[in-house]
One Martini backbone bead per residue (centre of mass of N, CA, C, O) as a GRO file, in nm:
protein
  140
    1UNK     BB    1   0.092   0.029   0.018
    2UNK     BB    2   0.089   0.358   0.005
    3UNK     BB    3   0.208   0.626   0.107
    4UNK     BB    4   0.081   0.941   0.200
    5UNK     BB    5   0.321   1.081   0.038
    6UNK     BB    6   0.209   0.973  -0.242
    7UNK     BB    7  -0.021   1.208  -0.222
    8UNK     BB    8   0.133   1.453  -0.210
    9UNK     BB    9   0.190   1.731  -0.323
   10UNK     BB   10   0.359   1.911  -0.563
   11UNK     BB   11   0.620   2.097  -0.542
   12UNK     BB   12   0.741   2.367  -0.660
   13UNK     BB   13   1.036   2.497  -0.831
   14UNK     BB   14   1.083   2.849  -0.834
   15UNK     BB   15   1.404   2.872  -0.859
   16UNK     BB   16   1.356   2.782  -1.163
   17UNK     BB   17   1.349   2.886  -1.515
   18UNK     BB   18   1.240   2.574  -1.576
   19UNK     BB   19   1.020   2.362  -1.745
   20UNK     BB   20   0.878   2.064  -1.809
   21UNK     BB   21   0.623   1.869  -1.897
   22UNK     BB   22   0.643   1.687  -1.655
   23UNK     BB   23   0.630   1.909  -1.435
   24UNK     BB   24   0.351   2.043  -1.511
   25UNK     BB   25   0.182   1.758  -1.494
   26UNK     BB   26   0.223   1.719  -1.231
   27UNK     BB   27   0.162   2.001  -1.076
   28UNK     BB   28  -0.149   1.988  -1.253
   29UNK     BB   29  -0.276   1.733  -1.336
   30UNK     BB   30  -0.164   1.692  -1.643
   31UNK     BB   31  -0.138   1.638  -1.971
   32UNK     BB   32   0.076   1.666  -2.230
   33UNK     BB   33  -0.141   1.696  -2.430
   34UNK     BB   34  -0.264   1.943  -2.305
   35UNK     BB   35  -0.047   2.135  -2.336
   36UNK     BB   36   0.000   2.108  -2.646
   37UNK     BB   37  -0.273   2.217  -2.699
   38UNK     BB   38  -0.247   2.508  -2.577
   39UNK     BB   39  -0.009   2.548  -2.765
   40UNK     BB   40  -0.193   2.536  -3.032
   41UNK     BB   41  -0.387   2.778  -2.924
   42UNK     BB   42  -0.174   3.009  -2.786
   43UNK     BB   43  -0.140   3.016  -2.459
   44UNK     BB   44   0.137   2.878  -2.480
   45UNK     BB   45   0.520   2.932  -2.542
   46UNK     BB   46   0.730   2.736  -2.563
   47UNK     BB   47   1.035   2.622  -2.588
   48UNK     BB   48   1.264   2.520  -2.801
   49UNK     BB   49   1.512   2.207  -2.760
   50UNK     BB   50   1.451   2.062  -2.998
   51UNK     BB   51   1.189   1.830  -2.885
   52UNK     BB   52   1.213   2.011  -2.620
   53UNK     BB   53   1.008   2.150  -2.385
   54UNK     BB   54   1.023   2.498  -2.254
   55UNK     BB   55   0.919   2.636  -1.940
   56UNK     BB   56   0.810   2.934  -1.817
   57UNK     BB   57   0.688   3.123  -1.565
   58UNK     BB   58   0.459   3.216  -1.770
   59UNK     BB   59   0.353   2.962  -1.844
   60UNK     BB   60   0.276   2.856  -1.573
   61UNK     BB   61   0.077   3.100  -1.501
   62UNK     BB   62  -0.095   3.044  -1.771
   63UNK     BB   63  -0.185   2.760  -1.672
   64UNK     BB   64  -0.328   2.852  -1.412
   65UNK     BB   65  -0.544   3.023  -1.570
   66UNK     BB   66  -0.662   2.792  -1.744
   67UNK     BB   67  -0.736   2.601  -1.513
   68UNK     BB   68  -0.935   2.799  -1.375
   69UNK     BB   69  -1.119   2.878  -1.599
   70UNK     BB   70  -1.218   2.587  -1.664
   71UNK     BB   71  -1.331   2.550  -1.354
   72UNK     BB   72  -1.561   2.788  -1.411
   73UNK     BB   73  -1.647   2.805  -1.719
   74UNK     BB   74  -1.445   2.903  -1.924
   75UNK     BB   75  -1.334   2.960  -2.231
   76UNK     BB   76  -1.075   2.973  -2.412
   77UNK     BB   77  -1.146   3.257  -2.549
   78UNK     BB   78  -1.161   3.384  -2.278
   79UNK     BB   79  -0.904   3.334  -2.171
   80UNK     BB   80  -0.745   3.444  -2.364
   81UNK     BB   81  -0.847   3.755  -2.346
   82UNK     BB   82  -0.739   3.776  -2.072
   83UNK     BB   83  -0.417   3.688  -2.109
   84UNK     BB   84  -0.394   3.932  -2.325
   85UNK     BB   85  -0.403   4.170  -2.135
   86UNK     BB   86  -0.122   4.175  -1.977
   87UNK     BB   87   0.038   4.312  -2.230
   88UNK     BB   88  -0.053   4.630  -2.219
   89UNK     BB   89   0.086   4.798  -1.977
   90UNK     BB   90  -0.112   4.855  -1.680
   91UNK     BB   91  -0.057   4.655  -1.459
   92UNK     BB   92  -0.323   4.465  -1.507
   93UNK     BB   93  -0.599   4.640  -1.507
   94UNK     BB   94  -0.763   4.495  -1.734
   95UNK     BB   95  -0.742   4.213  -1.644
   96UNK     BB   96  -0.874   4.269  -1.380
   97UNK     BB   97  -1.156   4.358  -1.478
   98UNK     BB   98  -1.236   4.153  -1.679
   99UNK     BB   99  -1.239   3.932  -1.475
  100UNK     BB  100  -1.417   4.026  -1.272
  101UNK     BB  101  -1.676   4.070  -1.477
  102UNK     BB  102  -1.673   3.752  -1.568
  103UNK     BB  103  -1.719   3.646  -1.279
  104UNK     BB  104  -2.001   3.801  -1.230
  105UNK     BB  105  -2.139   3.661  -1.484
  106UNK     BB  106  -2.096   3.368  -1.378
  107UNK     BB  107  -2.255   3.396  -1.125
  108UNK     BB  108  -2.528   3.461  -1.222
  109UNK     BB  109  -2.545   3.215  -1.424
  110UNK     BB  110  -2.525   3.014  -1.150
  111UNK     BB  111  -2.763   3.122  -1.001
  112UNK     BB  112  -2.987   3.059  -1.205
  113UNK     BB  113  -2.935   2.773  -1.233
  114UNK     BB  114  -2.982   2.698  -0.950
  115UNK     BB  115  -3.269   2.793  -0.910
  116UNK     BB  116  -3.363   2.581  -1.140
  117UNK     BB  117  -3.290   2.364  -0.986
  118UNK     BB  118  -3.438   2.388  -0.722
  119UNK     BB  119  -3.711   2.392  -0.870
  120UNK     BB  120  -3.704   2.101  -0.965
  121UNK     BB  121  -3.674   1.962  -0.716
  122UNK     BB  122  -3.940   2.062  -0.581
  123UNK     BB  123  -4.110   1.952  -0.790
  124UNK     BB  124  -4.047   1.657  -0.752
  125UNK     BB  125  -4.116   1.614  -0.477
  126UNK     BB  126  -4.409   1.684  -0.510
  127UNK     BB  127  -4.446   1.436  -0.716
  128UNK     BB  128  -4.395   1.210  -0.513
  129UNK     BB  129  -4.582   1.285  -0.276
  130UNK     BB  130  -4.821   1.221  -0.480
  131UNK     BB  131  -4.744   0.922  -0.573
  132UNK     BB  132  -4.686   0.733  -0.317
  133UNK     BB  133  -4.965   0.692  -0.184
  134UNK     BB  134  -5.049   0.527  -0.429
  135UNK     BB  135  -4.884   0.264  -0.375
  136UNK     BB  136  -5.078   0.181  -0.107
  137UNK     BB  137  -5.343   0.308  -0.263
  138UNK     BB  138  -5.505   0.208  -0.500
  139UNK     BB  139  -5.762   0.303  -0.766
  140UNK     BB  140  -5.832   0.053  -0.930
   0.00000   0.00000   0.00000
């Protein structure tokens, strides 16, 4: 049986200048294929040394943004727009403002979905309450 240490999260070595595809795959729990996909989509841009991909701190930070954005339901297009705002040279002000606005929009959408789900659960519960007594006392 593996030890508890085998399940501990991998600590990134941020004192390094570069990361391999296996470093980032292990740290973020994604496949090398996913990293190559994000590269193909232009979301990260590792340096190439022969056939090896070398990821910078910038690539690592962008990957963290990508994965967080995906977890909360942003599309890759939305993530790309937010990432691209980093480079406009305003101290990330536009990026932060746009991210806050997108997050608020997402919260509103999720709250509406939650309301709809709660209403559907209530309706189904009422339907069950109506039908269950008929199992014990059929009127056939």
